[in-house]
Short mmCIF file of C-alpha atoms in Angstrom, two decimals:
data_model
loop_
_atom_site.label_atom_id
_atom_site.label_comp_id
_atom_site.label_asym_id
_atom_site.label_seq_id
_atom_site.Cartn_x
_atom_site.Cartn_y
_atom_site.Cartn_z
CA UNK X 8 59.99 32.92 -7.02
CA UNK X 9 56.61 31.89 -7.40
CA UNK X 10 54.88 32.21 -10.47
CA UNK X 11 52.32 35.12 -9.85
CA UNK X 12 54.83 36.90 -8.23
CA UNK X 13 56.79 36.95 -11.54
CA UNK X 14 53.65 38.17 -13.42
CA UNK X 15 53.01 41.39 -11.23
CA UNK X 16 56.23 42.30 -10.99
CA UNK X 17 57.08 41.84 -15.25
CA UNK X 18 53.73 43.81 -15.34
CA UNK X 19 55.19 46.50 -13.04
CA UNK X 20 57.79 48.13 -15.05
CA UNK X 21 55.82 48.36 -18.48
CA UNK X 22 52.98 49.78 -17.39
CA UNK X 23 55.49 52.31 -15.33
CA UNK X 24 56.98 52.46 -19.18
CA UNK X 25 60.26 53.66 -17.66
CA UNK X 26 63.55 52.35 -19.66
CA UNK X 27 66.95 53.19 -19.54
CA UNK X 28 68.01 54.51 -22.71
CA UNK X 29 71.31 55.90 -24.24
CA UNK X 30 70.74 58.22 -27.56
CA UNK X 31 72.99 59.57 -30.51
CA UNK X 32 72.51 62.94 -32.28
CA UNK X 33 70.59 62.26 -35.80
CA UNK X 34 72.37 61.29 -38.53
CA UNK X 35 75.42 60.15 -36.87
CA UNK X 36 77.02 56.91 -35.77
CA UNK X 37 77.86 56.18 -31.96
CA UNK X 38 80.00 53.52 -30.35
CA UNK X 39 78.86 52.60 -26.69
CA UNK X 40 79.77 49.44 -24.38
CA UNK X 41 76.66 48.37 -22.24
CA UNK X 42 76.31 44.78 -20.06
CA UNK X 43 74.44 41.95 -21.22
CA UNK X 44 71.32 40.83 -19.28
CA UNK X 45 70.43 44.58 -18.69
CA UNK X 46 67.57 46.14 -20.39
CA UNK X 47 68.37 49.06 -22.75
CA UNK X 48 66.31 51.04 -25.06
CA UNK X 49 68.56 52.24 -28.60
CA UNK X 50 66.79 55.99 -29.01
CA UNK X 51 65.33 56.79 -32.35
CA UNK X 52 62.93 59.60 -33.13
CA UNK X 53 61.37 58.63 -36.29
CA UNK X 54 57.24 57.26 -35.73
CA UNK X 55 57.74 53.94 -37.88
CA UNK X 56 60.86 53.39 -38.33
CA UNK X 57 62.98 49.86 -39.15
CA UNK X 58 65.61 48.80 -37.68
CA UNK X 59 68.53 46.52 -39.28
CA UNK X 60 71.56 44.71 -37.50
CA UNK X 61 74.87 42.83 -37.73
CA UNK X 62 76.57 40.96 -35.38
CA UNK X 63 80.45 40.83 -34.93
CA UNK X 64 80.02 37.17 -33.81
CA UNK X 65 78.59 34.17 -35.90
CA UNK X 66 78.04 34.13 -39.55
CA UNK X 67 79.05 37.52 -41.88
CA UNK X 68 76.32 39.09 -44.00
CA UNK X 69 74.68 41.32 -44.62
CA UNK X 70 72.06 43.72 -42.79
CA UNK X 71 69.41 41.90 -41.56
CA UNK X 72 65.76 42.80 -40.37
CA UNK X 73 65.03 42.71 -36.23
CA UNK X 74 61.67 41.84 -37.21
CA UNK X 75 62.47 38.08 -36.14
CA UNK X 76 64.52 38.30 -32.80
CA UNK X 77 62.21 37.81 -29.78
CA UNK X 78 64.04 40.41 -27.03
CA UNK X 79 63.70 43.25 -29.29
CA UNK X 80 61.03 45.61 -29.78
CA UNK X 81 60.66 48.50 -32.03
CA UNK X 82 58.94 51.15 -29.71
CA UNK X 83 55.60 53.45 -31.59
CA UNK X 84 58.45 56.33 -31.56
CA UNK X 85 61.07 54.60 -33.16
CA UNK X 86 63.13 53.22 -30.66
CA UNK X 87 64.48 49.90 -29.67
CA UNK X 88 63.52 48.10 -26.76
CA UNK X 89 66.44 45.39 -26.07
CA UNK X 90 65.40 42.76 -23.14
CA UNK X 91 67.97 41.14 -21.63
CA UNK X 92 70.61 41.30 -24.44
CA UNK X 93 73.10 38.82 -24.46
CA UNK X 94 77.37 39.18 -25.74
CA UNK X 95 76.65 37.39 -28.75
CA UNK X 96 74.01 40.42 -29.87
CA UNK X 97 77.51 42.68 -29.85
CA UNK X 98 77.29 44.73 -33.25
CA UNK X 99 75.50 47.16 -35.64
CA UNK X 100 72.26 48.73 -35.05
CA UNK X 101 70.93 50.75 -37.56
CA UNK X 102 67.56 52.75 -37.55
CA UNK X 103 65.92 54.12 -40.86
CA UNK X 104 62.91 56.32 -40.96
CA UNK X 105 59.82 55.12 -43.02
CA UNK X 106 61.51 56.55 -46.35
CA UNK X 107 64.97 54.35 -46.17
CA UNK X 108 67.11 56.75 -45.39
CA UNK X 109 69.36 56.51 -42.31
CA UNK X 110 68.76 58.19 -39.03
CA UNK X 111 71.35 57.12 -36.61
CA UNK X 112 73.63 54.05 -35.59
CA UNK X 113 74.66 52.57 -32.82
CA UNK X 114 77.96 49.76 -32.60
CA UNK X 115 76.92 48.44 -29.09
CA UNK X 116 79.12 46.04 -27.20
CA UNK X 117 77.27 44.45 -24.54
CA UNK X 118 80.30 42.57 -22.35
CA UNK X 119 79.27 39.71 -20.64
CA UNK X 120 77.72 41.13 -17.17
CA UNK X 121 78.46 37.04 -15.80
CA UNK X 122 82.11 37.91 -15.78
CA UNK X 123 81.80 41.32 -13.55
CA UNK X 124 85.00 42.30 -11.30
CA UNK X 125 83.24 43.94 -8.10
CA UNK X 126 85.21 45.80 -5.78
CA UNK X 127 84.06 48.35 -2.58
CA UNK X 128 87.00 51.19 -2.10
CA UNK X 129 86.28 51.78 1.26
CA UNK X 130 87.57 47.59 2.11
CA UNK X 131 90.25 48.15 -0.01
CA UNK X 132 89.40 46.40 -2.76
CA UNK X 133 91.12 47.65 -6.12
CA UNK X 134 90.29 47.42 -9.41
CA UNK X 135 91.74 45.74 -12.65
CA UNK X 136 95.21 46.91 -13.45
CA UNK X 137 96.00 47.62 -16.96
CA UNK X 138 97.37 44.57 -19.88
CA UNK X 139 98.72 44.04 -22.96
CA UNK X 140 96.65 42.01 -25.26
CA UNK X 141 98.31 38.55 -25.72
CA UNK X 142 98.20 38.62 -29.55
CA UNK X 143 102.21 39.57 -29.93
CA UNK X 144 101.08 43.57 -30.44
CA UNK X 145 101.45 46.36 -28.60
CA UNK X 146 97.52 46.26 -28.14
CA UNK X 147 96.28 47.92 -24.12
CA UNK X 148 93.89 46.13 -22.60
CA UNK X 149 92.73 49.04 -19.60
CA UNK X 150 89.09 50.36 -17.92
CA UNK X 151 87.03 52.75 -19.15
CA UNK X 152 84.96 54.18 -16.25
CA UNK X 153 81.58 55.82 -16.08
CA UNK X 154 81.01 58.89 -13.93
CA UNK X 155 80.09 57.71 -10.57
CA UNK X 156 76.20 57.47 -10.37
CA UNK X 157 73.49 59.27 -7.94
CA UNK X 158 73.78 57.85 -4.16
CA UNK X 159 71.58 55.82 -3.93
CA UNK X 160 70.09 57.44 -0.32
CA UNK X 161 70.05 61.31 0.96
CA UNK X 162 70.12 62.51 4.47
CA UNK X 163 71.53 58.80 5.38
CA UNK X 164 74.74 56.93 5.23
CA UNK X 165 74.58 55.74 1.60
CA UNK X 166 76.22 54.27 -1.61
CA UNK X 167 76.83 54.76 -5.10
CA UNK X 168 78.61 52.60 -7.75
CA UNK X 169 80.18 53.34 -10.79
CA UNK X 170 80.72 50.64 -14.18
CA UNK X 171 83.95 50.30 -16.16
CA UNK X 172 83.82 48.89 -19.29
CA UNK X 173 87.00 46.89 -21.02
CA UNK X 174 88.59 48.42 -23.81
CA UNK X 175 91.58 48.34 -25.94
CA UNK X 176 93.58 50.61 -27.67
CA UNK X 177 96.62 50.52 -30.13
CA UNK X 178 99.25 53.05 -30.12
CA UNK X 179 98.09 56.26 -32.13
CA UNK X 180 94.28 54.80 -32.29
CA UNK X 181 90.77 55.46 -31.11
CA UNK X 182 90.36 53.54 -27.89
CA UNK X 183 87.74 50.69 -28.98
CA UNK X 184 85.28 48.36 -26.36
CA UNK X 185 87.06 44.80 -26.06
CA UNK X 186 84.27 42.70 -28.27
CA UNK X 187 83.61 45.19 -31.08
CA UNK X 188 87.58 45.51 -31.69
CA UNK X 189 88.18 41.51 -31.09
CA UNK X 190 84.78 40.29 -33.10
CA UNK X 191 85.65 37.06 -33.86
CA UNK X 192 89.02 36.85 -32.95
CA UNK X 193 90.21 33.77 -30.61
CA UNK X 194 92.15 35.91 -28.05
CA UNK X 195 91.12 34.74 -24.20
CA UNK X 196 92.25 36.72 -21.31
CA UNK X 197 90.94 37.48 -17.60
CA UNK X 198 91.56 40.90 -17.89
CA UNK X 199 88.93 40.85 -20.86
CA UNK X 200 85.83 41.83 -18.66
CA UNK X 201 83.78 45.11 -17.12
CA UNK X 202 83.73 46.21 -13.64
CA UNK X 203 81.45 47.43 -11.16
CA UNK X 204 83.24 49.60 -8.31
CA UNK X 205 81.27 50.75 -5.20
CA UNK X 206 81.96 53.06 -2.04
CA UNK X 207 79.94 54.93 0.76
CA UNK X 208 78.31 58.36 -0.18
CA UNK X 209 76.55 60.97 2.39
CA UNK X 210 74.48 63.63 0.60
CA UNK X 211 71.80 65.84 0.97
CA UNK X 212 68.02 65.51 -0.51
CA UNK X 213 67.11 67.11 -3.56
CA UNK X 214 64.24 66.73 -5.97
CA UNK X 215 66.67 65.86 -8.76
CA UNK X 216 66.60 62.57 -8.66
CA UNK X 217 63.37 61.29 -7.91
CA UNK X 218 61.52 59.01 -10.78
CA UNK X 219 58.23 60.42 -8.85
CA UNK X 220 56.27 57.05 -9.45
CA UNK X 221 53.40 55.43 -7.16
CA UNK X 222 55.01 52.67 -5.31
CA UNK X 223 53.25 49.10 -5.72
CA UNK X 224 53.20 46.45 -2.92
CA UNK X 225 53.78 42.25 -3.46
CA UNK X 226 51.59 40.24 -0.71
CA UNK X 227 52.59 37.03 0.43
CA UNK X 228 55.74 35.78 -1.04
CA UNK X 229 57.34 32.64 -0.01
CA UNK X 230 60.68 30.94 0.69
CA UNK X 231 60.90 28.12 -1.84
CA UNK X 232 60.26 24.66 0.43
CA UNK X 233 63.26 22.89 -1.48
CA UNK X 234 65.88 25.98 -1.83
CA UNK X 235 64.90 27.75 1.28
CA UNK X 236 65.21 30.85 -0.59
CA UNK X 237 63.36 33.23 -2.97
CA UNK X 238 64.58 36.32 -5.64
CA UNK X 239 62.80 39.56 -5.29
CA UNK X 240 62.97 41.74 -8.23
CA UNK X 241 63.03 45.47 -7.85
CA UNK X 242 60.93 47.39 -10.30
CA UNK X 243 62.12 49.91 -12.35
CA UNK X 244 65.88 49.09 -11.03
CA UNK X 245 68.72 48.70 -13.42
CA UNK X 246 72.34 48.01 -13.40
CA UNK X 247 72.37 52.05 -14.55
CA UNK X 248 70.48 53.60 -11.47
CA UNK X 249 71.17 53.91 -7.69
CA UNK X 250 69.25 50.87 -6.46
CA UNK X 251 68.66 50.37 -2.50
CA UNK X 252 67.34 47.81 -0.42
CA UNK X 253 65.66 47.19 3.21
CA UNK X 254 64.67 44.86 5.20
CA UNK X 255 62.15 45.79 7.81
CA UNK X 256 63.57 49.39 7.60
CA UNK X 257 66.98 48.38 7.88
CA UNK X 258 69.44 49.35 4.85
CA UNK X 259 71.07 46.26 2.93
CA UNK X 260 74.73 47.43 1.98
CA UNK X 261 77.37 46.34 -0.55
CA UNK X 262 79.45 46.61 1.82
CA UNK X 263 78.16 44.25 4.45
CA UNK X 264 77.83 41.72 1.57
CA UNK X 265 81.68 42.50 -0.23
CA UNK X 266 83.22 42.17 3.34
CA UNK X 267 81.28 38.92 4.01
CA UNK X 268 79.31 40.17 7.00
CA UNK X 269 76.05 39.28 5.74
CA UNK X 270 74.62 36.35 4.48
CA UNK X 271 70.99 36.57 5.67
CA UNK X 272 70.91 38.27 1.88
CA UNK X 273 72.02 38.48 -1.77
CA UNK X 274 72.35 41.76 -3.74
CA UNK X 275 72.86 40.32 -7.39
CA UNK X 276 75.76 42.35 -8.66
CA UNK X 277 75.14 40.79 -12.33
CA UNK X 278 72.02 43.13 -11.78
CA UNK X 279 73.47 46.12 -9.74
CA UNK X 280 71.07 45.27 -6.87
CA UNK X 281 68.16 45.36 -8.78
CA UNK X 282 67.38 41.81 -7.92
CA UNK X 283 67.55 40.61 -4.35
CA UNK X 284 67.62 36.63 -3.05
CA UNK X 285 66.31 36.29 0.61
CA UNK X 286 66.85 32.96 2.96
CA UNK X 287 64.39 34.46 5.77
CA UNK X 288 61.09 36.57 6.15
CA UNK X 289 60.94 40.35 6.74
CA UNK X 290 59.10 43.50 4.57
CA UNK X 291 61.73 44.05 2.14
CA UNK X 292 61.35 47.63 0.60
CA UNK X 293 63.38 48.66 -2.28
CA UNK X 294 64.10 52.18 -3.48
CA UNK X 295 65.55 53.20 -7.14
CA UNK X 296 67.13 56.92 -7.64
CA UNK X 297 66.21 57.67 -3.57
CA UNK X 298 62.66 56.85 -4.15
CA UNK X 299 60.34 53.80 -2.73
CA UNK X 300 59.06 51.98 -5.60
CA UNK X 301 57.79 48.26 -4.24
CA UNK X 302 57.37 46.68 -0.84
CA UNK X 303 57.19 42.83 -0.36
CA UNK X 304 55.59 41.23 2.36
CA UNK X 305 55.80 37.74 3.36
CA UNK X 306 53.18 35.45 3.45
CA UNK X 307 52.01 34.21 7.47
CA UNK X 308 52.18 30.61 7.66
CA UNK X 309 49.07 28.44 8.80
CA UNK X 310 50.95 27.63 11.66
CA UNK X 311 51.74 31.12 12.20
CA UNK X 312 47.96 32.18 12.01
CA UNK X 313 46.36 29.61 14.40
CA UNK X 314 48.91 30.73 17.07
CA UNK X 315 47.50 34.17 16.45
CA UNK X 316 43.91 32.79 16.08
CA UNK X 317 44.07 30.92 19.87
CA UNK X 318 46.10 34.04 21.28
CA UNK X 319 43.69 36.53 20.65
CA UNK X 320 40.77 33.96 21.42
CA UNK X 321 42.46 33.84 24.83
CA UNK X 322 42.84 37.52 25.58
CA UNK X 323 38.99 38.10 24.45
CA UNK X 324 38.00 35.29 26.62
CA UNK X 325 39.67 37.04 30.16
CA UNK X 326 38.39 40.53 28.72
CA UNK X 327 35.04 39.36 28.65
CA UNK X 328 35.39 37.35 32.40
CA UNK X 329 37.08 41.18 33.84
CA UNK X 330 34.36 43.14 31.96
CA UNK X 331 31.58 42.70 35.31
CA UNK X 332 33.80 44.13 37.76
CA UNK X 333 35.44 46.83 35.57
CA UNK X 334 32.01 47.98 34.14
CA UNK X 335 30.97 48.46 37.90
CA UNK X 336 33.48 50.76 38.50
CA UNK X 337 33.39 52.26 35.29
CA UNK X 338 29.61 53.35 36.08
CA UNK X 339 30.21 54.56 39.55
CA UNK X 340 33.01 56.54 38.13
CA UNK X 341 30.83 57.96 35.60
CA UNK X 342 28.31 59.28 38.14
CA UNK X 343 30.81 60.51 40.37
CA UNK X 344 32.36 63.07 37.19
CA UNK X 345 28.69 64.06 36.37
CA UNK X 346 27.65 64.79 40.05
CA UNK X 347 30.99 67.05 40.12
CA UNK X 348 30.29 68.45 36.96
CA UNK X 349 26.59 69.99 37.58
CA UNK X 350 27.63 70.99 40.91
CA UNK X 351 30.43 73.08 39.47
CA UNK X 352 28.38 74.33 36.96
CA UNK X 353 25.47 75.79 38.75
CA UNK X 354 28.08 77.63 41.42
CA UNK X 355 29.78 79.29 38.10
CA UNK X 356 26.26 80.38 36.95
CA UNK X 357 24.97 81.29 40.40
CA UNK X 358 28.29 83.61 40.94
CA UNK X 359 27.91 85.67 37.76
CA UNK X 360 23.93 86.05 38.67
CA UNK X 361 25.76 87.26 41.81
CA UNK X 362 28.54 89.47 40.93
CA UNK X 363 27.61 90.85 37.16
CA UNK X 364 30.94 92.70 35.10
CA UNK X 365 31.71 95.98 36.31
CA UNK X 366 29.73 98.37 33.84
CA UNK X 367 27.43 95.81 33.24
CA UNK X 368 23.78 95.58 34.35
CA UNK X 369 22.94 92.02 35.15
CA UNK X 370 20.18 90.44 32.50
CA UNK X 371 20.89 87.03 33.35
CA UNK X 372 18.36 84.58 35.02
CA UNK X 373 19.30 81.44 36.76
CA UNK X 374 16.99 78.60 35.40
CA UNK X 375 17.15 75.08 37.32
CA UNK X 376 14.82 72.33 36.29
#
């Protein structure tokens, strides 16, 4: 994607300042499993507050400031903004108001979004079936799922996906996320990964749903000469909101893509649509939560502009040789209504000088000039 492209669109979403956040009652500690390379924002209500972590992977220690790690931000109300977290940032978040005490804490195991199992239900396509951790134990290696999310289109044929994160659970024990329970164990499986599940939806419109945001619009992107392709990134989408595309007003669908009908595009499942590669021109629009939030257009080539530039210099040139003859007739025309016209007129006036309303005296005086 070209470079300025890049620019507006990182500029887009902050200045929307519209994250996807998860939050945890005050005071207490929450366990949550999220996907890497998705932005997230920890909630924390406390104006000036510091935050402190501790990874499950890498070297033991102690708490440690986030002062120093570049993808995380500590937001004016507290919170933490996490950009594009990776698996090895699974572990302890901790926020602590401005007097050191404790407010809330988060164990967050972000599983590694590269290693996604996507599947549509209406092709078929099932999800992972449930394991037993190869460590000798009893441990159950099986899919937590997340209610299904908004479709993400009303009135239309639509669709709405749903994540699944791994955990695993021992007999008579709290059902843990994969990476938080293994840390740093060496224990390798395929069956150690999240899902993403997808199938058709058809609902009504509602208000509900809507971010209600002004949409923005991208001029002039190009197909990269070498790759003969280019990413489009989708504002404000996330891997945790309905995301849709189209291309010149028609719908791009899972679907189409899962069953291998489509290859004129890419929805990036590693991003749950937001991002979207392209291999040929067309106004792509996309839409998060049911709403229109950026249009692309393509940018004309040179070539593309002087056949315009000599076809309309061609059309002008026999408009202007037809114009003698036409304005000819256009005159005589002209005179021919306006002849019609008086004539009509002075025979409506002259008949109600004539014949006045019944009841009526007649005040009216014809006056020709």
């Amino acid at each position: 994607m070209p470079p300025m492209l890049w620019l507006l669109l990182n500029f887009a979403a902050p200045a929307l300042g519209f994250y996807f956040s998860i939050s945890c009652p005050s005071g207490k500690q929450c366990q949550q499993a999220l996907l890497s390379g998705n932005d997230i924002l920890l909630y924390c209500n406390s104006s000036g507050a510091h935050w402190y972590y501790l990874f499950t992977q890498g070297k033991k220690g102690r708490l440690a400031s986030l002062t120093n790690i570049s993808n995380m931000e500590i937001m004016p109300e507290g919170s933490l903004l996490i950009k594009d977290p990776s698996p090895s940032q699974t572990g302890f978040y901790h926020c602590w108001n401005k007097n050191g005490r404790q407010v809330v804490q988060y164990e967050i195991d972000f599983q590694d979004v590269s290693t996604l199992h996507v599947t549509h239900k209406d092709l078929g396509q099932r999800p992972l079936q449930n394991e037993t951790l190869p460590l000798g134990s009893k441990e159950l290696i099986f899919t937590r799922w997340e209610p299904w999310q908004d479709c993400n289109r009303c009135k239309e044929p639509g669709e709405r996906k749903r994540l699944g994160y791994c955990y695993i659970e021992e007999p008579l024990k709290e059902a843990i996320p994969c990476w938080l329970y293994l840390g740093e164990m060496l224990a390798w499986s395929s069956r150690l990964r999240p899902e993403l599940q997808v199938e058709a939806c058809h609902v009504r419109c509602t208000n509900n749903t809507q971010l209600r945001v002004d949409y923005v619009i991208f001029d002039n992107f190009r197909l990269d000469e070498e790759t003969e392709f280019v990413w489009l990134d989708c504002p404000l989408g996330s891997m945790y909101r309905p995301v849709n595309w189209h291309a010149n007003d028609t719908p791009l669908t899972w679907e189409s893509q899962l069953s291998g009908r489509d290859f004129t595009t890419f929805l990036d499942p590693s991003t749950g649509g937001r991002q979207l590669q392209v291999f040929q021109p067309a106004i792509y629009k996309c839409f998060v939560q049911q709403e229109l939030v950026a249009q692309f257009n393509p940018a004309t080539s040179p070539e593309t502009l002087e056949a315009q530039w000599r076809e309309n210099d061609a059309q002008w040139r026999e408009a202007r040789k037809a114009l003698p003859g036409r304005a000819d007739s256009v005159l005589k025309g002209l005179k021919l209504v306006l002849l019609v016209g008086t004539v009509l007129v002075l025979l409506g006036a002259l008949l109600k000088f004539i014949r006045p309303s019944p009841g009526k005296r007649s005040k009216q005086v014809l006056m020709v000039k």
